[in-house]
Short mmCIF file of C-alpha atoms in Angstrom, two decimals:
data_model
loop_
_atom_site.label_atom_id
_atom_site.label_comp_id
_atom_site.label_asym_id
_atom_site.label_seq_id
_atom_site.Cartn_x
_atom_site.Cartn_y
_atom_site.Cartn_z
CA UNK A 1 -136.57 137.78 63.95
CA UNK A 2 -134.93 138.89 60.85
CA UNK A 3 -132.67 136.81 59.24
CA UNK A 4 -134.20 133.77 60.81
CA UNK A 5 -134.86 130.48 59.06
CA UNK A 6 -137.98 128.24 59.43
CA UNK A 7 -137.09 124.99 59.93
CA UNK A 8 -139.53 122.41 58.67
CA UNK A 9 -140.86 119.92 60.80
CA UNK A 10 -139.09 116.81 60.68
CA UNK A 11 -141.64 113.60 61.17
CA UNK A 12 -140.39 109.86 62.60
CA UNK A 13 -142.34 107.22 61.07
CA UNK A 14 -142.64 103.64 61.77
CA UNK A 15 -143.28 101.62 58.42
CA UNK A 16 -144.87 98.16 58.63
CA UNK A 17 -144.73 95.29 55.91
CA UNK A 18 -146.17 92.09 56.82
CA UNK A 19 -144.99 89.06 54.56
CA UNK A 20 -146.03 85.38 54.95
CA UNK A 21 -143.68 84.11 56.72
CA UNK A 22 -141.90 87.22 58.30
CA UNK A 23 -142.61 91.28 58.85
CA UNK A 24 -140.29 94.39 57.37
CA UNK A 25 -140.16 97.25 59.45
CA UNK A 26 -138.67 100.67 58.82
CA UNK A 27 -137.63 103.91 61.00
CA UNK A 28 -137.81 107.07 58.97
CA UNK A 29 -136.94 110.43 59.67
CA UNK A 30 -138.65 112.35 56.93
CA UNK A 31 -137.40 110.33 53.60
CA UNK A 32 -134.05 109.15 55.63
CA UNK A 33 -134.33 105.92 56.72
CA UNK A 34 -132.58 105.39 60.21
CA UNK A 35 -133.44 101.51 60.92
CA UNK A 36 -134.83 98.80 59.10
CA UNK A 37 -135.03 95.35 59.76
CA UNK A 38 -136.66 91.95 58.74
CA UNK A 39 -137.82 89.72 61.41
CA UNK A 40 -138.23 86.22 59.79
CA UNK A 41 -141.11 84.19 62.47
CA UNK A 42 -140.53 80.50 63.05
CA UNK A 43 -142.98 79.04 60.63
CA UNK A 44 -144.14 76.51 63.23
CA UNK A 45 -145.29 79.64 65.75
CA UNK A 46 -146.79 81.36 62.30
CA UNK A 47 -148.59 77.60 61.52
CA UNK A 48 -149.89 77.88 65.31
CA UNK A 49 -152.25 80.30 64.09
CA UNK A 50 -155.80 78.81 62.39
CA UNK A 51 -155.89 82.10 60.33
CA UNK A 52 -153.34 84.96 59.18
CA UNK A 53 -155.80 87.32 60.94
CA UNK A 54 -155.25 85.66 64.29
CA UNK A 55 -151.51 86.43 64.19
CA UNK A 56 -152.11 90.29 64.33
CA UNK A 57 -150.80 90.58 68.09
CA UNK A 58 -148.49 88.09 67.81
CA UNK A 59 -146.71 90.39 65.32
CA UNK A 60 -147.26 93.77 67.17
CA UNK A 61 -145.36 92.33 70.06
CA UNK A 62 -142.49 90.86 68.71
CA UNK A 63 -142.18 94.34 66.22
CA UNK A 64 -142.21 96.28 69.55
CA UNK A 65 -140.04 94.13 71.35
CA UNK A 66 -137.57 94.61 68.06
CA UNK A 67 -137.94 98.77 68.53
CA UNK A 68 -137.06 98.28 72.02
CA UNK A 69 -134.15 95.70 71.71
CA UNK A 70 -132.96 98.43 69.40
CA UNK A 71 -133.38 101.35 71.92
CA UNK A 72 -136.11 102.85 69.45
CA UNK A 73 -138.55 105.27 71.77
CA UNK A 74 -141.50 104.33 70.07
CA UNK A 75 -143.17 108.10 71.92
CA UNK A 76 -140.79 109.78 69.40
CA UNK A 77 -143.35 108.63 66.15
CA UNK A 78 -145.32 111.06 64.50
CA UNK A 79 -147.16 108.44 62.65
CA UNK A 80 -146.87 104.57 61.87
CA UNK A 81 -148.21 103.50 58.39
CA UNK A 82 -148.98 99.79 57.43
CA UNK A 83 -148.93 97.94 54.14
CA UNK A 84 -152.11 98.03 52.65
CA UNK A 85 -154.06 94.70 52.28
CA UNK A 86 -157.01 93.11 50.34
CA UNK A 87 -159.54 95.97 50.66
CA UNK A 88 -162.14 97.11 48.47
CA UNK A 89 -161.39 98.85 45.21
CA UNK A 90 -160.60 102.21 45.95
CA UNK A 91 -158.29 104.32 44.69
CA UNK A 92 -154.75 105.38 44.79
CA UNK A 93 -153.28 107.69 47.88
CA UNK A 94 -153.08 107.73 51.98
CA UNK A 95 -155.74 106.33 53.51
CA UNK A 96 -156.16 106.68 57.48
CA UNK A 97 -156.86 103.86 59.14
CA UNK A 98 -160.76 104.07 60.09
CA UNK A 99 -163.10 101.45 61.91
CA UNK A 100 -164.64 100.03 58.16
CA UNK A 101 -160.99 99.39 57.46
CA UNK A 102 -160.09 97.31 59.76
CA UNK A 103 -163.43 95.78 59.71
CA UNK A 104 -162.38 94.92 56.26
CA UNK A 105 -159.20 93.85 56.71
CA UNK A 106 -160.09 91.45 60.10
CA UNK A 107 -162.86 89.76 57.35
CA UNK A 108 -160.72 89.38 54.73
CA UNK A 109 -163.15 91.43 52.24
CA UNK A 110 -161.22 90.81 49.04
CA UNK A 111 -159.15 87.64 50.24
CA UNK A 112 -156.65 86.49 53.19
CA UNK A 113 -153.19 87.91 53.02
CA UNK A 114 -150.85 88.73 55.32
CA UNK A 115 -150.46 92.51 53.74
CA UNK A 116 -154.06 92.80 55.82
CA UNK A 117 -152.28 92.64 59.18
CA UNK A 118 -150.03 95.87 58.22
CA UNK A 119 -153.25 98.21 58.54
CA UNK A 120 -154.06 96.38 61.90
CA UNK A 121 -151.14 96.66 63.73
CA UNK A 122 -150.65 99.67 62.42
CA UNK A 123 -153.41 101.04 63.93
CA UNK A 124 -153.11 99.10 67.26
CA UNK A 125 -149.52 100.78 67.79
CA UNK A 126 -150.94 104.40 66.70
CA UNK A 127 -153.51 104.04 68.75
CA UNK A 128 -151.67 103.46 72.24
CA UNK A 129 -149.21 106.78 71.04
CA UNK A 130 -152.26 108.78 70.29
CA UNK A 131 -150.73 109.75 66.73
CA UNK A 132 -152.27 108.85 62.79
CA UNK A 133 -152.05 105.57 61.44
CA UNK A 134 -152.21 105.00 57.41
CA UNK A 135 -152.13 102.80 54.63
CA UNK A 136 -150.82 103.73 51.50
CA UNK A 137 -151.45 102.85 47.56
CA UNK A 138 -152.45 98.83 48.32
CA UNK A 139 -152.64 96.29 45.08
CA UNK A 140 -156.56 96.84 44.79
CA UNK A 141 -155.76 100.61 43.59
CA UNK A 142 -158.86 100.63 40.93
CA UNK A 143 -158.51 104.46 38.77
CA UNK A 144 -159.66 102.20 35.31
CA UNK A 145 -161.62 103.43 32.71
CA UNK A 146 -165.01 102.12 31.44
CA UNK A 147 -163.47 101.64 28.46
CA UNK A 148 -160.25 99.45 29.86
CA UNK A 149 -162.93 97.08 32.19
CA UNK A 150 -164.85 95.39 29.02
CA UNK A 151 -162.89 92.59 28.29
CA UNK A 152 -165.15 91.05 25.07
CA UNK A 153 -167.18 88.79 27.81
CA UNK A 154 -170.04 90.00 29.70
CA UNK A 155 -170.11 87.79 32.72
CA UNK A 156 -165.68 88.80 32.62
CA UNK A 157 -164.65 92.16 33.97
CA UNK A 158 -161.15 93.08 33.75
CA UNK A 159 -159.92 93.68 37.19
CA UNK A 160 -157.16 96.17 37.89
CA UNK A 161 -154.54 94.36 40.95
CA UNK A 162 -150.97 95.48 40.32
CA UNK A 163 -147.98 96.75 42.39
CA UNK A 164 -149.69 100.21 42.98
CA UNK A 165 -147.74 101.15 45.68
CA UNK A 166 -143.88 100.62 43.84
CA UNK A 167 -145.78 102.03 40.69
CA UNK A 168 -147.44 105.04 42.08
CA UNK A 169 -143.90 105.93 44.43
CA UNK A 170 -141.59 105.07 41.41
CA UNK A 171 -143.89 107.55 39.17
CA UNK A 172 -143.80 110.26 41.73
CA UNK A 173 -139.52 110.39 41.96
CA UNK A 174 -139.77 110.26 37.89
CA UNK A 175 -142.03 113.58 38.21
CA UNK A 176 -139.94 114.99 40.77
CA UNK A 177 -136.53 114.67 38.45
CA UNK A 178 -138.71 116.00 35.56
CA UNK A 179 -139.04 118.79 37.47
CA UNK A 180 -143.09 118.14 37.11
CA UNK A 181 -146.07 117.17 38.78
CA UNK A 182 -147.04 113.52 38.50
CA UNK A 183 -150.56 114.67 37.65
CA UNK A 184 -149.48 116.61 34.68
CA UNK A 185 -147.51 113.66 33.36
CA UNK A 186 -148.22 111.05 30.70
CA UNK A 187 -146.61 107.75 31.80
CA UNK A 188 -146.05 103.98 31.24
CA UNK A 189 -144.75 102.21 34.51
CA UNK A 190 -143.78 98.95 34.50
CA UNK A 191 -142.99 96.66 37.77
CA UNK A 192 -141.32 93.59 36.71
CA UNK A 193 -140.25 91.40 39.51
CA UNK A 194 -142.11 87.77 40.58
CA UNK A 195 -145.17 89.34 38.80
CA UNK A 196 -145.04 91.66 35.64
CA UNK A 197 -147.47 94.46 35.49
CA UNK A 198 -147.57 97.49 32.75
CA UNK A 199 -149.68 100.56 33.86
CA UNK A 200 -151.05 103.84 31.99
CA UNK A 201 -150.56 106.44 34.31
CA UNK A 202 -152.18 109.67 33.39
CA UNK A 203 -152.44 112.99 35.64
CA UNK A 204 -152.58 110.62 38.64
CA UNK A 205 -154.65 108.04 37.88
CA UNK A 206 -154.30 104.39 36.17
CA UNK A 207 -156.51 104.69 34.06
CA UNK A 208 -155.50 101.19 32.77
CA UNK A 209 -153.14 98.30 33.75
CA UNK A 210 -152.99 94.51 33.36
CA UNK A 211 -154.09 91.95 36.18
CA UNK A 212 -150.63 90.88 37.03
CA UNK A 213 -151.84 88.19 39.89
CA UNK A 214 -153.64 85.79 37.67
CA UNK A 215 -154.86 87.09 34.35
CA UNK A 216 -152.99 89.12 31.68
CA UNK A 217 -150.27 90.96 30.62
CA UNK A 218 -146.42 89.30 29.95
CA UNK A 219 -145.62 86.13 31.54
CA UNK A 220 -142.91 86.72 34.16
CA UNK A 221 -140.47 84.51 36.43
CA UNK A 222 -143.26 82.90 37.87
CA UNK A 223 -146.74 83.46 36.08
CA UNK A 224 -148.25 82.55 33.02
CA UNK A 225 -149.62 86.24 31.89
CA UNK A 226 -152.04 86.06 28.91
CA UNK A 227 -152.38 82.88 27.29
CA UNK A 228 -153.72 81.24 24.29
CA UNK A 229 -157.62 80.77 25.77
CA UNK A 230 -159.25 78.03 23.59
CA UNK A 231 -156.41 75.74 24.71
CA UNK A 232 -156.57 76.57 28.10
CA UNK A 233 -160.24 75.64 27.82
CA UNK A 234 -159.41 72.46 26.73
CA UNK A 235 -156.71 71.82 29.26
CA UNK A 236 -159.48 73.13 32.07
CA UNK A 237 -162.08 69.95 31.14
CA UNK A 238 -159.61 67.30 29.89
CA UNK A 239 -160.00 65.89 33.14
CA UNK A 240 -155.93 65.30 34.31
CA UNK A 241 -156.49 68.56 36.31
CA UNK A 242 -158.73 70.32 39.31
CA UNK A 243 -158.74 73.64 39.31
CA UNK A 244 -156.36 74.34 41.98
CA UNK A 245 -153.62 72.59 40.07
CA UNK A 246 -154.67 74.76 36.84
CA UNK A 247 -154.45 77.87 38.84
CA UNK A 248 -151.05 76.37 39.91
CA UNK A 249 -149.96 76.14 36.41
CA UNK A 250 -151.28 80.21 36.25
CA UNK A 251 -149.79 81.84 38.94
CA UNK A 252 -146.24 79.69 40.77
CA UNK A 253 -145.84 76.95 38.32
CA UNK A 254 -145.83 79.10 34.40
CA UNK A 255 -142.83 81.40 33.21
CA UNK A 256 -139.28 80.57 34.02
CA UNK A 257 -140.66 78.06 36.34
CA UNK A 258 -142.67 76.23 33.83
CA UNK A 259 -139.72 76.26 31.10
CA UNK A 260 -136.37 76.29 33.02
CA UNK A 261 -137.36 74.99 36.85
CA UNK A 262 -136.40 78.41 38.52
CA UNK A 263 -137.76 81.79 39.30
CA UNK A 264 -134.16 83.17 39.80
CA UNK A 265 -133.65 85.86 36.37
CA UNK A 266 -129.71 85.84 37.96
CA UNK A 267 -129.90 82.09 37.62
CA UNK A 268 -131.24 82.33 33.68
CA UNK A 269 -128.85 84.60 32.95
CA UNK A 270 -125.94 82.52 34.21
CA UNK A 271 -126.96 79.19 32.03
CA UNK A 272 -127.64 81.90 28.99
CA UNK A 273 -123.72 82.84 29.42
CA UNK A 274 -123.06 79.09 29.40
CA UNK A 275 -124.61 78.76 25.95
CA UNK A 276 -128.23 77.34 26.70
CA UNK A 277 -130.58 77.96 24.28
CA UNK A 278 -133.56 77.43 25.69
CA UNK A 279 -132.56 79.85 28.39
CA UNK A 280 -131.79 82.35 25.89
CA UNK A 281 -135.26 81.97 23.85
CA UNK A 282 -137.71 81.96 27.04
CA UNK A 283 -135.70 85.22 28.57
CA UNK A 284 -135.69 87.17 25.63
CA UNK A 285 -139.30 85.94 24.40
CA UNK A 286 -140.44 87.44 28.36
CA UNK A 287 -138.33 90.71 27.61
CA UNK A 288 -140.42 90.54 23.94
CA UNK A 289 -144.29 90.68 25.94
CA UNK A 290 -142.95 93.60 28.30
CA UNK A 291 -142.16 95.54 25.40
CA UNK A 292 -145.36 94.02 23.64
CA UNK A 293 -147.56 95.21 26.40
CA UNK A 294 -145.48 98.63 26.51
CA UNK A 295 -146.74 99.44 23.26
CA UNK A 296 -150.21 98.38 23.54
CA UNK A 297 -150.45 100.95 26.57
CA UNK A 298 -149.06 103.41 24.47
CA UNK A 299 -151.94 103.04 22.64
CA UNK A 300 -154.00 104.52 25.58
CA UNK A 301 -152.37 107.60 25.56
CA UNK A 302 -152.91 108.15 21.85
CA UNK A 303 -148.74 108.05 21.65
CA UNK A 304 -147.97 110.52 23.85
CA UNK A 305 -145.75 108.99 26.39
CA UNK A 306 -143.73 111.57 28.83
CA UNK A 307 -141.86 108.93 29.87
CA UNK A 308 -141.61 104.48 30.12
CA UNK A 309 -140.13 103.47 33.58
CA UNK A 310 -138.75 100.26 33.63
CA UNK A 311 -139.05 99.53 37.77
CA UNK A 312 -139.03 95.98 40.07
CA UNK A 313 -136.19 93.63 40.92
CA UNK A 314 -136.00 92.13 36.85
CA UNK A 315 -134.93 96.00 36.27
CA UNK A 316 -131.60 95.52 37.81
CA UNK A 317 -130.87 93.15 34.66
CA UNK A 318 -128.86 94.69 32.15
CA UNK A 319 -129.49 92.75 29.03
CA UNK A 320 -133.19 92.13 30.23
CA UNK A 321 -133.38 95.76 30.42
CA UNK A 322 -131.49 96.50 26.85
CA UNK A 323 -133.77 93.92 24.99
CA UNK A 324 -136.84 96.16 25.85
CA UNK A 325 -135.32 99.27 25.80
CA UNK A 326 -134.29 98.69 21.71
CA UNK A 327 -138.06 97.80 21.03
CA UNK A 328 -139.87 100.35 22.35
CA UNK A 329 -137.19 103.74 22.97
CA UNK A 330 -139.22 104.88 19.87
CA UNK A 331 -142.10 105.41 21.63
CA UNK A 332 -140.66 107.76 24.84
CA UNK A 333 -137.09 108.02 26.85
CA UNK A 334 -136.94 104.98 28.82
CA UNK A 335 -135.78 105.70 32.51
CA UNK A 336 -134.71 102.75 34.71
CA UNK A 337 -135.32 103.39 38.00
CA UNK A 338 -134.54 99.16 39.54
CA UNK A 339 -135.62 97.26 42.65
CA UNK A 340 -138.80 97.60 45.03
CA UNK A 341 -138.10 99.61 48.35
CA UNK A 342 -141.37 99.40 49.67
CA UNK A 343 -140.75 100.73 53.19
CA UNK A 344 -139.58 103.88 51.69
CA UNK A 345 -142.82 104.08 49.29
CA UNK A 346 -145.35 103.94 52.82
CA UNK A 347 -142.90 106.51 54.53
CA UNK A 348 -143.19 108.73 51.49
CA UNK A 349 -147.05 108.37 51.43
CA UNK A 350 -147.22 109.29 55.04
CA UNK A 351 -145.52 111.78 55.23
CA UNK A 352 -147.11 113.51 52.21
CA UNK A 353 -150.31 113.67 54.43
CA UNK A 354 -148.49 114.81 57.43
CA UNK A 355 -146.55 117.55 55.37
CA UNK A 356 -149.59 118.93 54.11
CA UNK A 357 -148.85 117.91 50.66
CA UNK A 358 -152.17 116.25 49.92
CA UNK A 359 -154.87 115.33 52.08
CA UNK A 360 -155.96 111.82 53.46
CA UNK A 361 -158.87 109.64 52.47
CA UNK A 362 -161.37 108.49 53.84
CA UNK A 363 -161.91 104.68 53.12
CA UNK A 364 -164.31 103.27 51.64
CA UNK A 365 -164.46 105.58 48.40
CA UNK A 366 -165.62 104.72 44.94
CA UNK A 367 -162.68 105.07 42.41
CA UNK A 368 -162.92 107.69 39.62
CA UNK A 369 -164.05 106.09 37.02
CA UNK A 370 -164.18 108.28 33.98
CA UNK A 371 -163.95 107.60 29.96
CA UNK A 372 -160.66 108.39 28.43
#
């Protein structure tokens, strides 16, 4: 009829994040979000369980019984997409949720986590509604280059696990207010929260990015980052530690924790204003290895940098922010874009695919893996 107006579609999602020790769920309606909750389990039910993989329909149950407390119809969903878990490498986009998936996931191919179960009951709920299930942009994203995997040992591969999915979601928003396409951009995101991780994002692809779960990069709140290597070799075989307690030291028990007994950047801050010293060294010495790391990446790109994103829950700092900006705002604008909201990253993803926007993949695939 003339003078009509097609309306678009509008999609309801349910987003799933599965934690340790409780389970985020989101209603969307397109990029709205309309409910979300997070339903903390008693830890003596979650201890009940022998493994994380065992508590699958323990937590499909109680996240139903949740939509229906709320008066949620779950037969309104066009889709229902779960965090993705320990997988193999693959790399970055929607994935539908496919029988070597969750054959995957159920054997725990890369490691147990409780990010596995958001794939599983994502599919289980799908499944009864006859409608798509997805994953979308888990940590084991791998888009590196040959170049950015030889690390100087050949029995040592550098491994690329970061925060793909805040990374990639916080890149694609920067394109969008650009007024560009995230594959035609040139970026440096960093996600600095309980983990730090810098990564080279170029036409789509990470084409480099430090382990940020027990290797390299800046130390953060909670993990040691890059450290000096012969004396960690010595500390390794002096013999006053196993190597649980040295991976301890690594990844829980290094950065603030290590120096000032807390992981809490609000809590720094506060003695800093108070006039502590040591506070004020180990803050702005972390703020000094973001920007160091910055700069290295800009390496990558040869020095042309579209744009540095400064994203996670450490972004929301002020003077943590203004100590890296002054050190590297030569390089590229700096645009802050703070905090994680990873339900709104998986309904994003989703409804990409169901938009027509891009298409979804089929897991397993290889990541590209092409010289820069």
């Amino acid at each position: 009829m003339e003078g009509s107006v097609l309306q678009q579609r509008e999609y309801r999602l349910l987003v799933i994040n599965p934690g340790s020790t409780s389970t985020k769920i989101g209603i969307f309606d397109d990029e709205r979000s309309v409910f979300e909750k997070t339903i903390r389990h008693n830890s003596e039910e979650i201890r009940s369980f022998e493994h994380i993989i065992d508590q699958y329909e323990f937590r499909k149950n109680v996240i139903l019984e949740t939509l229906d407390h709320e008066g949620i119809n779950v037969s309104k969903l066009s889709a229902v997409v779960g965090r993705g878990g320990l997988l193999r490498p693959i790399e970055g986009g929607t994935y539908n949720v496919n029988d070597q998936m969750l054959e995957d996931l159920r054997n725990g191919f890369s490691g147990e986590h409780a990010s596995n179960l958001g794939g599983i009951i994502a599919y289980e709920i799908a499944e009864g509604l006859n409608i798509p299930s997805f994953i979308v942009d888990p940590v084991v994203v791998d888009e590196m280059a040959p170049i950015a995997r030889v690390s100087g040992v050949p029995e040592i591969e550098r491994r690329s696990i970061f925060h793909a999915l805040n990374q990639k979601a916080v890149a694609r928003r920067v394109a969008k207010q650009l007024g560009r396409s995230y594959e035609d951009l040139r970026l440096i995101v960093t996600h600095m929260g309980g983990g730090i991780t810098v990564g080279v994002h170029q036409e789509g692809r990470v084409i480099d990015v430090n382990n940020g779960l027990h290797g390299e990069g800046p130390f953060s709140p909670e993990r040691a980052g890059t450290v000096p290597v012969g004396d960690l070799v010595s500390m390794c075989f002096s013999g006053e530690y196993y190597a649980e307690e040295i991976m301890k030291k690594l990844v829980g028990q290094a950065g603030f924790v290590g120096y000032l007994g807390t992981n809490d950047a609000v809590e720094v801050e506060r003695r800093i204003e108070e006039g502590d010293h040591e506070a004020k060294l180990v803050y702005d010495a972390m703020a000094y290895q973001v920007a160091k790391e910055i700069g290295s990446a800009s390496a990558v790109l040869h020095g042309q940098v579209d744009g540095i994103v400064l994203t996670g829950g450490l972004a929301y700092g002020k003077d943590f922010v203004n100590e890296i900006t002054k050190r590297i705002e030569w390089i590229s604008d700096v645009i802050v874009q703070p905090g994680e909201n990873e339900l709104q990253a998986l309904a994003e993803g989703g409804l990409r695919v169901l938009r027509g926007e891009e298409e979804s993949k089929i897991y397993p695939n290889e990541a590209i893996k092409e010289t820069v």
